[in-house]
PDB file of C-alpha atoms in Angstrom:
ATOM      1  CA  UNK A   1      22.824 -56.146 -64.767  1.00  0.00           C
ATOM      2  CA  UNK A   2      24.406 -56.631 -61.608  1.00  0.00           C
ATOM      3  CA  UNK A   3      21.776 -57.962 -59.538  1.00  0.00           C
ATOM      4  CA  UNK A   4      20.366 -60.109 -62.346  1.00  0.00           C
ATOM      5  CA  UNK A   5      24.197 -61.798 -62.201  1.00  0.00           C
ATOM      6  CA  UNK A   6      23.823 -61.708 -58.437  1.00  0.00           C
ATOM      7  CA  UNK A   7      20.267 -63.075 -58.515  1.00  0.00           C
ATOM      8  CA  UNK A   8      22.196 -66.112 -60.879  1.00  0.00           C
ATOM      9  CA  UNK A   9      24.766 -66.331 -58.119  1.00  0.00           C
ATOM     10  CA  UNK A  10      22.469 -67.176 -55.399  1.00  0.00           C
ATOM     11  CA  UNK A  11      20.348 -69.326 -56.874  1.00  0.00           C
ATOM     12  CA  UNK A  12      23.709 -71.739 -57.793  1.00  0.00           C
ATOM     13  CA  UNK A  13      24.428 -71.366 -54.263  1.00  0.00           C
ATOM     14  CA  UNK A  14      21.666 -72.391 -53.565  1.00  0.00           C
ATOM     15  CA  UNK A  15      21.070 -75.113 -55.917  1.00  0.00           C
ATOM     16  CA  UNK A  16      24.979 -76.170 -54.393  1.00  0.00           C
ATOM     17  CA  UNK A  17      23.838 -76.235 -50.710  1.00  0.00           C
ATOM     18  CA  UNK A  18      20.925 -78.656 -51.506  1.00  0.00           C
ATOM     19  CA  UNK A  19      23.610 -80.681 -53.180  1.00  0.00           C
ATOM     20  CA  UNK A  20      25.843 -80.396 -50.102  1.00  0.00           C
ATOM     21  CA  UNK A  21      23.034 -81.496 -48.203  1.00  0.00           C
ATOM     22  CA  UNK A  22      21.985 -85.107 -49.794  1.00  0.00           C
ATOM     23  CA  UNK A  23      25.887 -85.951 -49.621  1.00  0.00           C
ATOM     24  CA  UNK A  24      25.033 -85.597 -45.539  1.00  0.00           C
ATOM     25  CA  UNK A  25      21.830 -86.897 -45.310  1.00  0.00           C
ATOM     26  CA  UNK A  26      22.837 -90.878 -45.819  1.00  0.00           C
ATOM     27  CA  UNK A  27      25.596 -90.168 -43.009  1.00  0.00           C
ATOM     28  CA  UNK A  28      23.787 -88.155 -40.250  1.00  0.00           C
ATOM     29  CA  UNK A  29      20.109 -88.090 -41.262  1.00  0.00           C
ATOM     30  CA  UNK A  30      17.807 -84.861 -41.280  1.00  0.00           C
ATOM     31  CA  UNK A  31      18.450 -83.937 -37.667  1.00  0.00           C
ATOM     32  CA  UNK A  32      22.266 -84.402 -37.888  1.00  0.00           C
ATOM     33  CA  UNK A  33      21.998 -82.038 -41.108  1.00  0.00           C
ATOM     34  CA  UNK A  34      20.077 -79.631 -39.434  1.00  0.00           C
ATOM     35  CA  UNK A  35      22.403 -79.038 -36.657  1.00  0.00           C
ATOM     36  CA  UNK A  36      25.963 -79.294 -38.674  1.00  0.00           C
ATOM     37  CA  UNK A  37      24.658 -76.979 -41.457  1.00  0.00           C
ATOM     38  CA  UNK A  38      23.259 -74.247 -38.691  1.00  0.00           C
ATOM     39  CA  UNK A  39      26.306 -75.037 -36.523  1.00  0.00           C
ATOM     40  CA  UNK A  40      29.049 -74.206 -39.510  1.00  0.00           C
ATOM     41  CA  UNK A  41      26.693 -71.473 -40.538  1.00  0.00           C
ATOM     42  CA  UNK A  42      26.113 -69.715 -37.342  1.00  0.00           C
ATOM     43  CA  UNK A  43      30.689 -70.002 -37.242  1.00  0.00           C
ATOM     44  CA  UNK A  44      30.864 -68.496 -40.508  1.00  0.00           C
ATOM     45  CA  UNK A  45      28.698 -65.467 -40.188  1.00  0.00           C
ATOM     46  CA  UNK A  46      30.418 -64.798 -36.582  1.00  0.00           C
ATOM     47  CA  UNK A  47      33.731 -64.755 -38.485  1.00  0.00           C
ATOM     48  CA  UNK A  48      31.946 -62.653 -41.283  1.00  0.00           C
ATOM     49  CA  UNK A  49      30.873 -60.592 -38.412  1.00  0.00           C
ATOM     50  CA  UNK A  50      33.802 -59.828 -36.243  1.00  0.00           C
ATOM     51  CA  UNK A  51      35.442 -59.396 -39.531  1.00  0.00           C
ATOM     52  CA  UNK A  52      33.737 -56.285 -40.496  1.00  0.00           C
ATOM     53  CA  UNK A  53      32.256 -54.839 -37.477  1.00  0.00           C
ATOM     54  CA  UNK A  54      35.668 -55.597 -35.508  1.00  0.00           C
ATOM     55  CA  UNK A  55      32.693 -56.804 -32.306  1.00  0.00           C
ATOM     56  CA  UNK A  56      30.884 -59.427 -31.252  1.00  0.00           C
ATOM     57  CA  UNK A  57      26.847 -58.808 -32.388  1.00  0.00           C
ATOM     58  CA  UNK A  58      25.125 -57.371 -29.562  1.00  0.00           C
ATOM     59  CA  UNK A  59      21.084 -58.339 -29.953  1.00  0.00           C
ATOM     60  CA  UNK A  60      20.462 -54.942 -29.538  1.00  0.00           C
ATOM     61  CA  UNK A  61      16.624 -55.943 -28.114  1.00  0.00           C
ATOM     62  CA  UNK A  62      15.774 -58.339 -30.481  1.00  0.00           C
ATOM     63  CA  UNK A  63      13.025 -60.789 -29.426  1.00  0.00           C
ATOM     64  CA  UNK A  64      13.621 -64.172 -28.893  1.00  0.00           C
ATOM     65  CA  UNK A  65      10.980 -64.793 -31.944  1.00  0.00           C
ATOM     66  CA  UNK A  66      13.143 -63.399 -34.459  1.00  0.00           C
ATOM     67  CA  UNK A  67      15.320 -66.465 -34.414  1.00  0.00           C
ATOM     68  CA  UNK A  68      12.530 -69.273 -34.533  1.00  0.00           C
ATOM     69  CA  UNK A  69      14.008 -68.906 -38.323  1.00  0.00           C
ATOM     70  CA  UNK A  70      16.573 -71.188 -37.588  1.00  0.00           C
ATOM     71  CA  UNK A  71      14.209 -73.405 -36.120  1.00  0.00           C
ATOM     72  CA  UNK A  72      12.296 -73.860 -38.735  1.00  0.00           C
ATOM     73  CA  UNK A  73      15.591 -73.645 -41.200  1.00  0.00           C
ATOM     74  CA  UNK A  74      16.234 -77.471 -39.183  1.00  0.00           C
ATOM     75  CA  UNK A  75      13.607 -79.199 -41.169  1.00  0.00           C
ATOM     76  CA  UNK A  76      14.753 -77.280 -44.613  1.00  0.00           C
ATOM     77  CA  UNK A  77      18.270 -78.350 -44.706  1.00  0.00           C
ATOM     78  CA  UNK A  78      17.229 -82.049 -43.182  1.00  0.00           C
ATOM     79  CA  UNK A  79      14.221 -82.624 -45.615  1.00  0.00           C
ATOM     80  CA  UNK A  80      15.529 -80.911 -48.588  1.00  0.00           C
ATOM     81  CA  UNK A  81      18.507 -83.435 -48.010  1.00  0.00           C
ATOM     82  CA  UNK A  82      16.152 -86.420 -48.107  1.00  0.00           C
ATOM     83  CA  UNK A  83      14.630 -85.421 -51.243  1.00  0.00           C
ATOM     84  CA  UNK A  84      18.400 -84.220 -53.273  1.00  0.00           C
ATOM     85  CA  UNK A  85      19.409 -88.321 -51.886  1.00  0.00           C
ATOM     86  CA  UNK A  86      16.715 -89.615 -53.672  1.00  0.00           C
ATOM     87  CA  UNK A  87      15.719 -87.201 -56.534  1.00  0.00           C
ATOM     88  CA  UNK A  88      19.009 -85.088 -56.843  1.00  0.00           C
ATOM     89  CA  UNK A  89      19.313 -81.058 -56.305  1.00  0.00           C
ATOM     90  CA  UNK A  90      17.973 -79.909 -59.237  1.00  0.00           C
ATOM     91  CA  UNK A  91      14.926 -81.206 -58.971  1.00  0.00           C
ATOM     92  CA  UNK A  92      14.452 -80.455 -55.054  1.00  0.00           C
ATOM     93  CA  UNK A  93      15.434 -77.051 -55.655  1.00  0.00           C
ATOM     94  CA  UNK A  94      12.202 -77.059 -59.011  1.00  0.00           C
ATOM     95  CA  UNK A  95      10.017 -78.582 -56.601  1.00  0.00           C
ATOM     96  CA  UNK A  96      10.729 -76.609 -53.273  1.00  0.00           C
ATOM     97  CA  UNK A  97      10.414 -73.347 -55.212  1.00  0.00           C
ATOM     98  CA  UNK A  98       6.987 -74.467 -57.305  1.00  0.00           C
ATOM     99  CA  UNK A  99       5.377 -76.627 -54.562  1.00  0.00           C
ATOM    100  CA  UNK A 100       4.831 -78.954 -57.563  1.00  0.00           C
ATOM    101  CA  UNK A 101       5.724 -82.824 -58.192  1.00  0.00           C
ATOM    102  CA  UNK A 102       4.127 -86.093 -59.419  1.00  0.00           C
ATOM    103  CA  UNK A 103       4.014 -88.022 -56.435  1.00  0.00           C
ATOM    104  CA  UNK A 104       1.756 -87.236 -53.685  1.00  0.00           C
ATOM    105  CA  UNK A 105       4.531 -87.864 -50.877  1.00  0.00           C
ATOM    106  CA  UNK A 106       7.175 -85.606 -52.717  1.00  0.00           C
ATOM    107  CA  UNK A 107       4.511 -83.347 -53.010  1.00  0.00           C
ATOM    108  CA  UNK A 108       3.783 -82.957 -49.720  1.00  0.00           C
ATOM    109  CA  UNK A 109       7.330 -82.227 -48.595  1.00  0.00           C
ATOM    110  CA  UNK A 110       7.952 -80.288 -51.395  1.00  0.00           C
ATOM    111  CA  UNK A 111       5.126 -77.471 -50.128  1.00  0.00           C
ATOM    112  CA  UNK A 112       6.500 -78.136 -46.342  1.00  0.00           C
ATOM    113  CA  UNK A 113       9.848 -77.101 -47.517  1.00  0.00           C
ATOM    114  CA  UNK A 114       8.927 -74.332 -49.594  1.00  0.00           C
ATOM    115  CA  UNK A 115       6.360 -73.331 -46.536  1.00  0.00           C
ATOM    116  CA  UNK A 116       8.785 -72.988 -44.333  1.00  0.00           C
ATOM    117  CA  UNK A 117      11.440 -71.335 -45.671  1.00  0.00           C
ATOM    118  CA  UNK A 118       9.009 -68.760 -45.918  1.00  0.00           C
ATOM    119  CA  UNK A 119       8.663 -68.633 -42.439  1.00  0.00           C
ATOM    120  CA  UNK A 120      12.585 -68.870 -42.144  1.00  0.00           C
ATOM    121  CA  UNK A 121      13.378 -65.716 -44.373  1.00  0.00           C
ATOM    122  CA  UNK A 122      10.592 -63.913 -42.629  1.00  0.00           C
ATOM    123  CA  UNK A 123      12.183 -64.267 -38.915  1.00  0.00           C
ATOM    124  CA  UNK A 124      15.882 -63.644 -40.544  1.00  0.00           C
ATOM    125  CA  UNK A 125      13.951 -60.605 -41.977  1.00  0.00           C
ATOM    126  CA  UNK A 126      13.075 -59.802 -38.800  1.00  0.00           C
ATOM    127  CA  UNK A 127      16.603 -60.442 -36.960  1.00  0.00           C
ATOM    128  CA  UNK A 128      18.022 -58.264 -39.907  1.00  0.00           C
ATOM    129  CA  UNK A 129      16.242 -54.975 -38.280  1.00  0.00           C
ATOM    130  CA  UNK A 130      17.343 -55.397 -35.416  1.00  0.00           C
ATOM    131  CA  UNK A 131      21.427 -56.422 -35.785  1.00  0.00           C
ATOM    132  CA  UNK A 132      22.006 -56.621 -39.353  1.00  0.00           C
ATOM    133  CA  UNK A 133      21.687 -59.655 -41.962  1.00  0.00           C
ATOM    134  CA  UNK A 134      25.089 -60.973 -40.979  1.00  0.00           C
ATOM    135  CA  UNK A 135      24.181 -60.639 -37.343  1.00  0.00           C
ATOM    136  CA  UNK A 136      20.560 -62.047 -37.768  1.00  0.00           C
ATOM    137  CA  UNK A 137      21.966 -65.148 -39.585  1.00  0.00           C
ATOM    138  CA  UNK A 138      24.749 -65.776 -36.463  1.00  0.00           C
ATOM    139  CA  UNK A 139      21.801 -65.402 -34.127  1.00  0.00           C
ATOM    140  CA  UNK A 140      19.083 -67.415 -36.016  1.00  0.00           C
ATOM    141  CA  UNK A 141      21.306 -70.145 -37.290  1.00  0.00           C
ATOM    142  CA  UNK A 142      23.088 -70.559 -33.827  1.00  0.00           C
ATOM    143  CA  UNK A 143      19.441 -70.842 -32.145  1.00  0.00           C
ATOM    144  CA  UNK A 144      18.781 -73.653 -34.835  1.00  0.00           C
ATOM    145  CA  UNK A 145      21.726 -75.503 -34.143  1.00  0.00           C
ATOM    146  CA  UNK A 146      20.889 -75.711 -30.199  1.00  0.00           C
ATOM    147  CA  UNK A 147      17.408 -76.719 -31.147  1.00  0.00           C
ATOM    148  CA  UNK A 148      18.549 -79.228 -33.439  1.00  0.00           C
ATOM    149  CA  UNK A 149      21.178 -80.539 -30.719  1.00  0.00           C
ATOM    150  CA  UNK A 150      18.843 -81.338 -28.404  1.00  0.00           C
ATOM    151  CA  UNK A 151      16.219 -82.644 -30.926  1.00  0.00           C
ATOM    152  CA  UNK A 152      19.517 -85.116 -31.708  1.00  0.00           C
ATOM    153  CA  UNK A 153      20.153 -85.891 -28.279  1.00  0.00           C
ATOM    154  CA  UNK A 154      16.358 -86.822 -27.595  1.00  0.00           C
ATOM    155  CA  UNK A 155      15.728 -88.940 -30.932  1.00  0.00           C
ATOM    156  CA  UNK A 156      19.406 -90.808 -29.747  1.00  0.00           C
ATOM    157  CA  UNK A 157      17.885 -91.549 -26.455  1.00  0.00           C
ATOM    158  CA  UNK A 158      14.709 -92.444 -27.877  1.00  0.00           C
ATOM    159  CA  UNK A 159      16.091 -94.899 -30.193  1.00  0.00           C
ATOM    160  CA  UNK A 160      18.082 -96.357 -27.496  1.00  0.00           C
ATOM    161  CA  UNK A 161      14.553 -96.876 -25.178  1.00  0.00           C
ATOM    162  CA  UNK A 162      16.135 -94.107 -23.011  1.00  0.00           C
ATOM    163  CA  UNK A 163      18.529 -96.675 -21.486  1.00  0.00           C
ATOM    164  CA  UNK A 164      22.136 -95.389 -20.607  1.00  0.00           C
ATOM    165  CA  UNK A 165      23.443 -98.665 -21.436  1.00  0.00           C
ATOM    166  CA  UNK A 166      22.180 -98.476 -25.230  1.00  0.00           C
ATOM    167  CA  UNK A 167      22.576 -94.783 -25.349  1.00  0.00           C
ATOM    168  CA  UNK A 168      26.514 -94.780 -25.237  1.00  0.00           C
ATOM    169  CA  UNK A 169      26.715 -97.175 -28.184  1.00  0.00           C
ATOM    170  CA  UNK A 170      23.604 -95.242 -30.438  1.00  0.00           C
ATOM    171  CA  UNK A 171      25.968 -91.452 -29.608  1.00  0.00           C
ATOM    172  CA  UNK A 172      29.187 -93.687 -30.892  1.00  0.00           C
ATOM    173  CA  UNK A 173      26.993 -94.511 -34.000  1.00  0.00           C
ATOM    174  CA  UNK A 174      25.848 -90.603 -34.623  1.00  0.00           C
ATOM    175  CA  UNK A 175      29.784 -89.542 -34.246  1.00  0.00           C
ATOM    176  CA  UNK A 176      30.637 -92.327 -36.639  1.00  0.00           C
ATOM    177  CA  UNK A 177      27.956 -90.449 -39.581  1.00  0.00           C
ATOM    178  CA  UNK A 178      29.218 -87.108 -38.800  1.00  0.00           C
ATOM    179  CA  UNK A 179      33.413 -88.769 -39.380  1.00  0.00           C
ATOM    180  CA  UNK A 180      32.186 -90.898 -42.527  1.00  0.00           C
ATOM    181  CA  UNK A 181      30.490 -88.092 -44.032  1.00  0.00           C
ATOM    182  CA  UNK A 182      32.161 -86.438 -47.231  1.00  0.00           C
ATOM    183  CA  UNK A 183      34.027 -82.804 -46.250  1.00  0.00           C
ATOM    184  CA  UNK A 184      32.779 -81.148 -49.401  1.00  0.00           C
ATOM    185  CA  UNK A 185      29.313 -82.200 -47.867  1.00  0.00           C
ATOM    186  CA  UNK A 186      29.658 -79.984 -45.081  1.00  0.00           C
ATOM    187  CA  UNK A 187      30.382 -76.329 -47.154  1.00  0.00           C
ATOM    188  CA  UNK A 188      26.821 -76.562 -46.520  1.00  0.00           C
ATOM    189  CA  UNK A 189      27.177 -74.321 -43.618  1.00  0.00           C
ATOM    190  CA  UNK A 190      29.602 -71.687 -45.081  1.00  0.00           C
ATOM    191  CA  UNK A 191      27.439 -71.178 -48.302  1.00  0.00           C
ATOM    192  CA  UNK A 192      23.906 -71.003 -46.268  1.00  0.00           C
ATOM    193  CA  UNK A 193      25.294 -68.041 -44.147  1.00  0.00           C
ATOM    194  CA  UNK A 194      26.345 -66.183 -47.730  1.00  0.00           C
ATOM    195  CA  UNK A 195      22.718 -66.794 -49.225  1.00  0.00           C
ATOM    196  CA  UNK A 196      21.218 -65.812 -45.893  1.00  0.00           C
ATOM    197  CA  UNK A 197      23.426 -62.870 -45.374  1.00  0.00           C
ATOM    198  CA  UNK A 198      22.713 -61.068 -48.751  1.00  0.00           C
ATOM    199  CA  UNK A 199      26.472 -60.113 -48.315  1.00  0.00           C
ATOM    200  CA  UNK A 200      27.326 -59.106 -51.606  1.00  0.00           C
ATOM    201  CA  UNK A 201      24.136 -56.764 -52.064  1.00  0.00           C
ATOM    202  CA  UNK A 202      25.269 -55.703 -48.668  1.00  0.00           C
ATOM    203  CA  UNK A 203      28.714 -54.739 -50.369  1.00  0.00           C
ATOM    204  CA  UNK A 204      27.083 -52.789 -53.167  1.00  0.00           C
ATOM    205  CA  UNK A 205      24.535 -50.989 -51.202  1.00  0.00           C
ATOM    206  CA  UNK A 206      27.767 -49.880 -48.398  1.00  0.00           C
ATOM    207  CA  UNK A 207      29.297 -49.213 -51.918  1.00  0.00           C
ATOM    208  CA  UNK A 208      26.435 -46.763 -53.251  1.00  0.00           C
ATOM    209  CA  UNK A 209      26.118 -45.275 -49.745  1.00  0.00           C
ATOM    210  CA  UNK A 210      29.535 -44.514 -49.248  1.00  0.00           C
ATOM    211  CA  UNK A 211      29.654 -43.111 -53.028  1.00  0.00           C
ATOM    212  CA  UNK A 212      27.182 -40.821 -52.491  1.00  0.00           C
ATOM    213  CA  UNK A 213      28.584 -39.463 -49.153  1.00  0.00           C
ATOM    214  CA  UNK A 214      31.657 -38.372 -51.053  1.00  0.00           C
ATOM    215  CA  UNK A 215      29.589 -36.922 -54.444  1.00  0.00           C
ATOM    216  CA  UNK A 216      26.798 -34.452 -52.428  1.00  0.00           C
ATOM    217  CA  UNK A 217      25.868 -32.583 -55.384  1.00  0.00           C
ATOM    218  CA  UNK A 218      25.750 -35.372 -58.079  1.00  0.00           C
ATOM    219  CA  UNK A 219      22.392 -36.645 -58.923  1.00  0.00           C
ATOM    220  CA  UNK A 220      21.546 -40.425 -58.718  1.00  0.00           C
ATOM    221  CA  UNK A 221      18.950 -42.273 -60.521  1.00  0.00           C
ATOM    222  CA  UNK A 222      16.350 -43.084 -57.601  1.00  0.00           C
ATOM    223  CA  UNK A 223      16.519 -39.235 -56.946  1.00  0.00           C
ATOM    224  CA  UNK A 224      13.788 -37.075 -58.434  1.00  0.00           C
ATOM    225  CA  UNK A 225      14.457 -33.632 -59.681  1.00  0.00           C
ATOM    226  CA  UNK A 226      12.503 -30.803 -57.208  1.00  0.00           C
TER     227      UNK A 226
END
């Protein structure tokens, strides 16, 4: 019962993030998404972090490839904000998840998005072996939001024909989007590092663990009988 009401939880946090991220989207476009939803997320699981373990995550030998999930994580949050300003979450979320729509276009992002966030869980996957899931979403989502930086700082200066004259005025433009966008917009962040995180079956599984530490001789269900 409790996962099925946990499953329900994270799928309306989901469904809210997407939501979150098409009140960005006409403000700071996809890249601008990408890196303020990472950037708040990568904050929020170092608080969650230093929180609990009382230490900064140590990568503990994790390769560099296990956070290439928050580089692909970039063109999730920016896309699936392009498609919740034009078709609204609910029916992002419907086609992300079935890879299934009327129009070819929406189609075709649809089954991008859905692709990669495949790819994304499987490096966070990955990153969770190594550090932890909390840990694994600081280090993946504060690799995105570097990548995504950059990416921003290159398609400013591209738009401005690489001129420092024009590039001043486009950066004053980008700061403008992030200040006009809504603040609810940007819980983006916060709630992607609780879905990614899997805190709360974190919580139950410490929970369990700790429960059976203390009760030795009790059986539990997933035990079999000798």
């Amino acid at each position: 019962m409790l996962y099925m009401i946990l499953a329900v939880l994270s799928g309306a946090m989901i469904s809210a993030q997407s939501s979150y991220n098409g009140m960005l989207y006409p403000f700071i476009g996809v890249l601008g998404e990408g890196f303020i939803s990472q950037f708040l997320n990568a904050l929020t699981s170092l608080a969650l972090e230093l929180g609990s373990a009382r230490k900064f995550p140590k990568p503990k030998g994790m390769p560099l490839r296990a956070c290439l999930g928050g580089v692909c994580a970039i063109f999730v949050l920016g896309f699936s904000g392009y498609l919740v300003a034009r078709l609204g979450s609910a029916v992002t979320v419907c086609l992300s998840v079935s890879g299934q729509g009327m129009l070819f276009l929406l189609l075709i992002f649809a089954i991008f998005i859905g692709c990669v966030t495949v790819f994304a869980r499987m490096f966070n996957y990955e990153a969770s072996r190594y550090v932890g899931k909390v840990a694994g979403s600081f280090y993946n989502s504060g690799f995105g939001a570097v990548v995504a930086f950059l990416l921003l700082l290159f398609a400013t200066g591209y738009s401005s024909g690489f001129q420092l004259a024009a590039f001043g005025p486009a950066l004053g433009r980008l700061a403008s989007g992030f200040q006009d966008a809504p603040l609810l917009g940007y819980l983006t962040g916060p709630l992607g590092a609780v879905v990614c995180a899997g805190i709360f079956l974190d919580k139950r599984a410490a929970a369990r663990h700790q429960y059976k530490s203390e009760h030795p001789t009790e059986k539990h269900g997933e035990e079999t009988e000798a």
